[in-house]
């Protein structure tokens, strides 16, 4: 599993797991930063860094799931967010749709409620490793898109 870069397989017959992913943004001293969280022990890709988020439950919108998941995981209240991009990947353990949402309208201080570490990073100078493989996938435009924002 480690190091494998997932690709989307349109023929993957497994149920699609829809995930709300938060790109929590802030500007400190004129520097644009985004929040990463480290996947906790017991989950697939434990120890890998990712944008926080979680599964979208039945009858939830992407934004509703985002607000719930970020409060549960990090104790941050998302006041508003926009769906920025969606990407699909076929991992060994799951067939996923990652719905990346951007939010600069939030309150609270991040707390690792699941024991996970977190870190603020500048998109063009990320110094965390390992990053979740989907972020390295050639068809993923997330990191490049963030670098182009500011």
Short mmCIF file of C-alpha atoms in Angstrom, two decimals:
data_model
loop_
_atom_site.label_atom_id
_atom_site.label_comp_id
_atom_site.label_asym_id
_atom_site.label_seq_id
_atom_site.Cartn_x
_atom_site.Cartn_y
_atom_site.Cartn_z
CA UNK A 1 0.00 0.00 0.00
CA UNK A 2 2.69 2.53 0.97
CA UNK A 3 3.91 4.61 -1.94
CA UNK A 4 1.28 3.36 -4.38
CA UNK A 5 -0.18 6.22 -6.36
CA UNK A 6 -3.87 5.46 -6.91
CA UNK A 7 -5.56 6.02 -10.23
CA UNK A 8 -9.24 6.23 -10.99
CA UNK A 9 -10.60 3.02 -12.49
CA UNK A 10 -13.99 3.61 -14.12
CA UNK A 11 -14.53 -0.17 -14.11
CA UNK A 12 -14.03 -0.48 -10.34
CA UNK A 13 -17.24 -2.24 -9.26
CA UNK A 14 -16.87 -1.46 -5.55
CA UNK A 15 -19.26 1.07 -4.04
CA UNK A 16 -17.99 4.62 -4.30
CA UNK A 17 -17.12 6.11 -0.91
CA UNK A 18 -17.79 9.84 -0.99
CA UNK A 19 -15.54 11.96 1.22
CA UNK A 20 -15.68 15.63 2.22
CA UNK A 21 -12.16 17.06 2.41
CA UNK A 22 -11.37 20.41 4.05
CA UNK A 23 -8.76 22.80 2.80
CA UNK A 24 -8.77 25.10 5.83
CA UNK A 25 -7.06 28.33 4.88
CA UNK A 26 -5.51 31.22 6.76
CA UNK A 27 -3.16 34.09 6.04
CA UNK A 28 -0.48 34.86 8.64
CA UNK A 29 1.81 37.86 8.08
CA UNK A 30 0.80 37.88 4.42
CA UNK A 31 1.59 34.17 3.99
CA UNK A 32 -1.15 31.82 2.69
CA UNK A 33 -1.30 28.58 4.71
CA UNK A 34 -3.43 25.43 4.67
CA UNK A 35 -4.00 22.89 7.44
CA UNK A 36 -2.83 19.29 7.14
CA UNK A 37 -3.65 16.47 9.57
CA UNK A 38 -1.86 13.18 10.07
CA UNK A 39 -3.96 10.05 9.70
CA UNK A 40 -4.37 8.32 13.06
CA UNK A 41 -3.28 4.80 13.96
CA UNK A 42 -5.83 2.19 12.97
CA UNK A 43 -6.87 3.84 9.70
CA UNK A 44 -5.66 3.06 6.19
CA UNK A 45 -2.48 5.04 5.50
CA UNK A 46 -1.92 5.71 9.21
CA UNK A 47 0.83 8.30 9.67
CA UNK A 48 0.32 9.87 6.23
CA UNK A 49 -0.46 13.58 6.00
CA UNK A 50 -3.67 14.72 4.31
CA UNK A 51 -6.26 17.43 4.30
CA UNK A 52 -8.71 16.55 7.09
CA UNK A 53 -12.23 15.31 6.40
CA UNK A 54 -14.35 12.21 6.35
CA UNK A 55 -17.12 10.16 4.81
CA UNK A 56 -20.32 11.78 3.64
CA UNK A 57 -23.25 10.08 5.37
CA UNK A 58 -26.60 9.30 3.71
CA UNK A 59 -28.76 12.40 3.29
CA UNK A 60 -25.82 14.77 3.95
CA UNK A 61 -24.53 17.35 1.51
CA UNK A 62 -20.78 17.67 0.98
CA UNK A 63 -20.70 20.89 3.03
CA UNK A 64 -22.80 19.42 5.87
CA UNK A 65 -20.43 16.45 6.09
CA UNK A 66 -17.44 18.78 6.00
CA UNK A 67 -18.75 20.87 8.90
CA UNK A 68 -19.55 17.75 10.97
CA UNK A 69 -16.28 15.94 10.27
CA UNK A 70 -14.01 18.92 10.95
CA UNK A 71 -15.78 19.64 14.23
CA UNK A 72 -15.47 15.95 15.24
CA UNK A 73 -11.81 15.61 14.21
CA UNK A 74 -10.31 19.00 15.00
CA UNK A 75 -12.82 21.04 17.01
CA UNK A 76 -12.93 23.73 14.31
CA UNK A 77 -16.27 25.30 13.38
CA UNK A 78 -16.58 25.83 9.62
CA UNK A 79 -18.98 28.73 9.06
CA UNK A 80 -18.92 28.49 5.27
CA UNK A 81 -17.05 26.60 2.57
CA UNK A 82 -17.17 26.10 -1.19
CA UNK A 83 -16.76 22.88 -3.13
CA UNK A 84 -13.56 23.54 -5.06
CA UNK A 85 -12.90 20.29 -6.96
CA UNK A 86 -13.74 16.57 -6.90
CA UNK A 87 -11.36 13.76 -7.78
CA UNK A 88 -11.89 9.98 -7.84
CA UNK A 89 -9.33 7.31 -7.00
CA UNK A 90 -9.26 3.54 -6.79
CA UNK A 91 -7.14 2.63 -3.80
CA UNK A 92 -6.42 -0.96 -2.83
CA UNK A 93 -8.73 -0.57 0.20
CA UNK A 94 -11.46 1.66 -1.29
CA UNK A 95 -12.95 3.36 -4.34
CA UNK A 96 -13.26 7.01 -3.33
CA UNK A 97 -14.53 10.37 -4.48
CA UNK A 98 -12.66 13.17 -2.71
CA UNK A 99 -14.65 16.41 -2.60
CA UNK A 100 -12.16 19.17 -1.79
CA UNK A 101 -13.76 22.19 -0.15
CA UNK A 102 -12.01 25.45 0.64
CA UNK A 103 -12.80 27.48 3.73
CA UNK A 104 -11.26 30.62 5.16
CA UNK A 105 -14.45 31.26 7.18
CA UNK A 106 -13.91 29.19 10.34
CA UNK A 107 -13.34 29.62 14.04
CA UNK A 108 -11.57 27.78 16.84
CA UNK A 109 -8.13 26.34 17.36
CA UNK A 110 -7.28 22.93 15.89
CA UNK A 111 -7.14 20.07 18.40
CA UNK A 112 -6.28 16.51 17.44
CA UNK A 113 -9.46 14.95 18.84
CA UNK A 114 -8.48 11.54 17.41
CA UNK A 115 -4.89 11.86 18.64
CA UNK A 116 -3.66 13.05 15.26
CA UNK A 117 -1.00 15.70 14.69
CA UNK A 118 -1.72 18.71 12.50
CA UNK A 119 0.41 21.35 10.80
CA UNK A 120 -0.03 24.58 8.87
CA UNK A 121 1.84 24.59 5.57
CA UNK A 122 2.50 26.98 2.69
CA UNK A 123 1.32 25.16 -0.48
CA UNK A 124 4.52 25.83 -2.44
CA UNK A 125 6.78 24.75 0.46
CA UNK A 126 5.15 21.67 2.01
CA UNK A 127 7.65 19.92 4.28
CA UNK A 128 5.54 17.01 5.54
CA UNK A 129 6.08 13.38 4.61
CA UNK A 130 4.63 11.12 3.63
CA UNK A 131 1.68 12.84 1.96
CA UNK A 132 -1.40 10.78 1.10
CA UNK A 133 -0.72 9.13 -2.31
CA UNK A 134 -3.76 10.72 -4.01
CA UNK A 135 -2.09 14.12 -3.59
CA UNK A 136 0.82 12.82 -5.73
CA UNK A 137 -1.33 11.26 -8.45
CA UNK A 138 -0.55 12.77 -11.86
CA UNK A 139 -4.25 13.44 -12.48
CA UNK A 140 -4.67 15.28 -9.16
CA UNK A 141 -4.66 19.04 -9.47
CA UNK A 142 -5.09 19.84 -5.78
CA UNK A 143 -1.56 20.84 -4.76
CA UNK A 144 -0.84 22.58 -8.06
CA UNK A 145 -4.17 24.37 -7.82
CA UNK A 146 -3.40 25.62 -4.33
CA UNK A 147 0.05 26.84 -5.38
CA UNK A 148 -1.62 28.86 -8.15
CA UNK A 149 -4.07 30.58 -5.77
CA UNK A 150 -1.62 32.87 -4.03
#
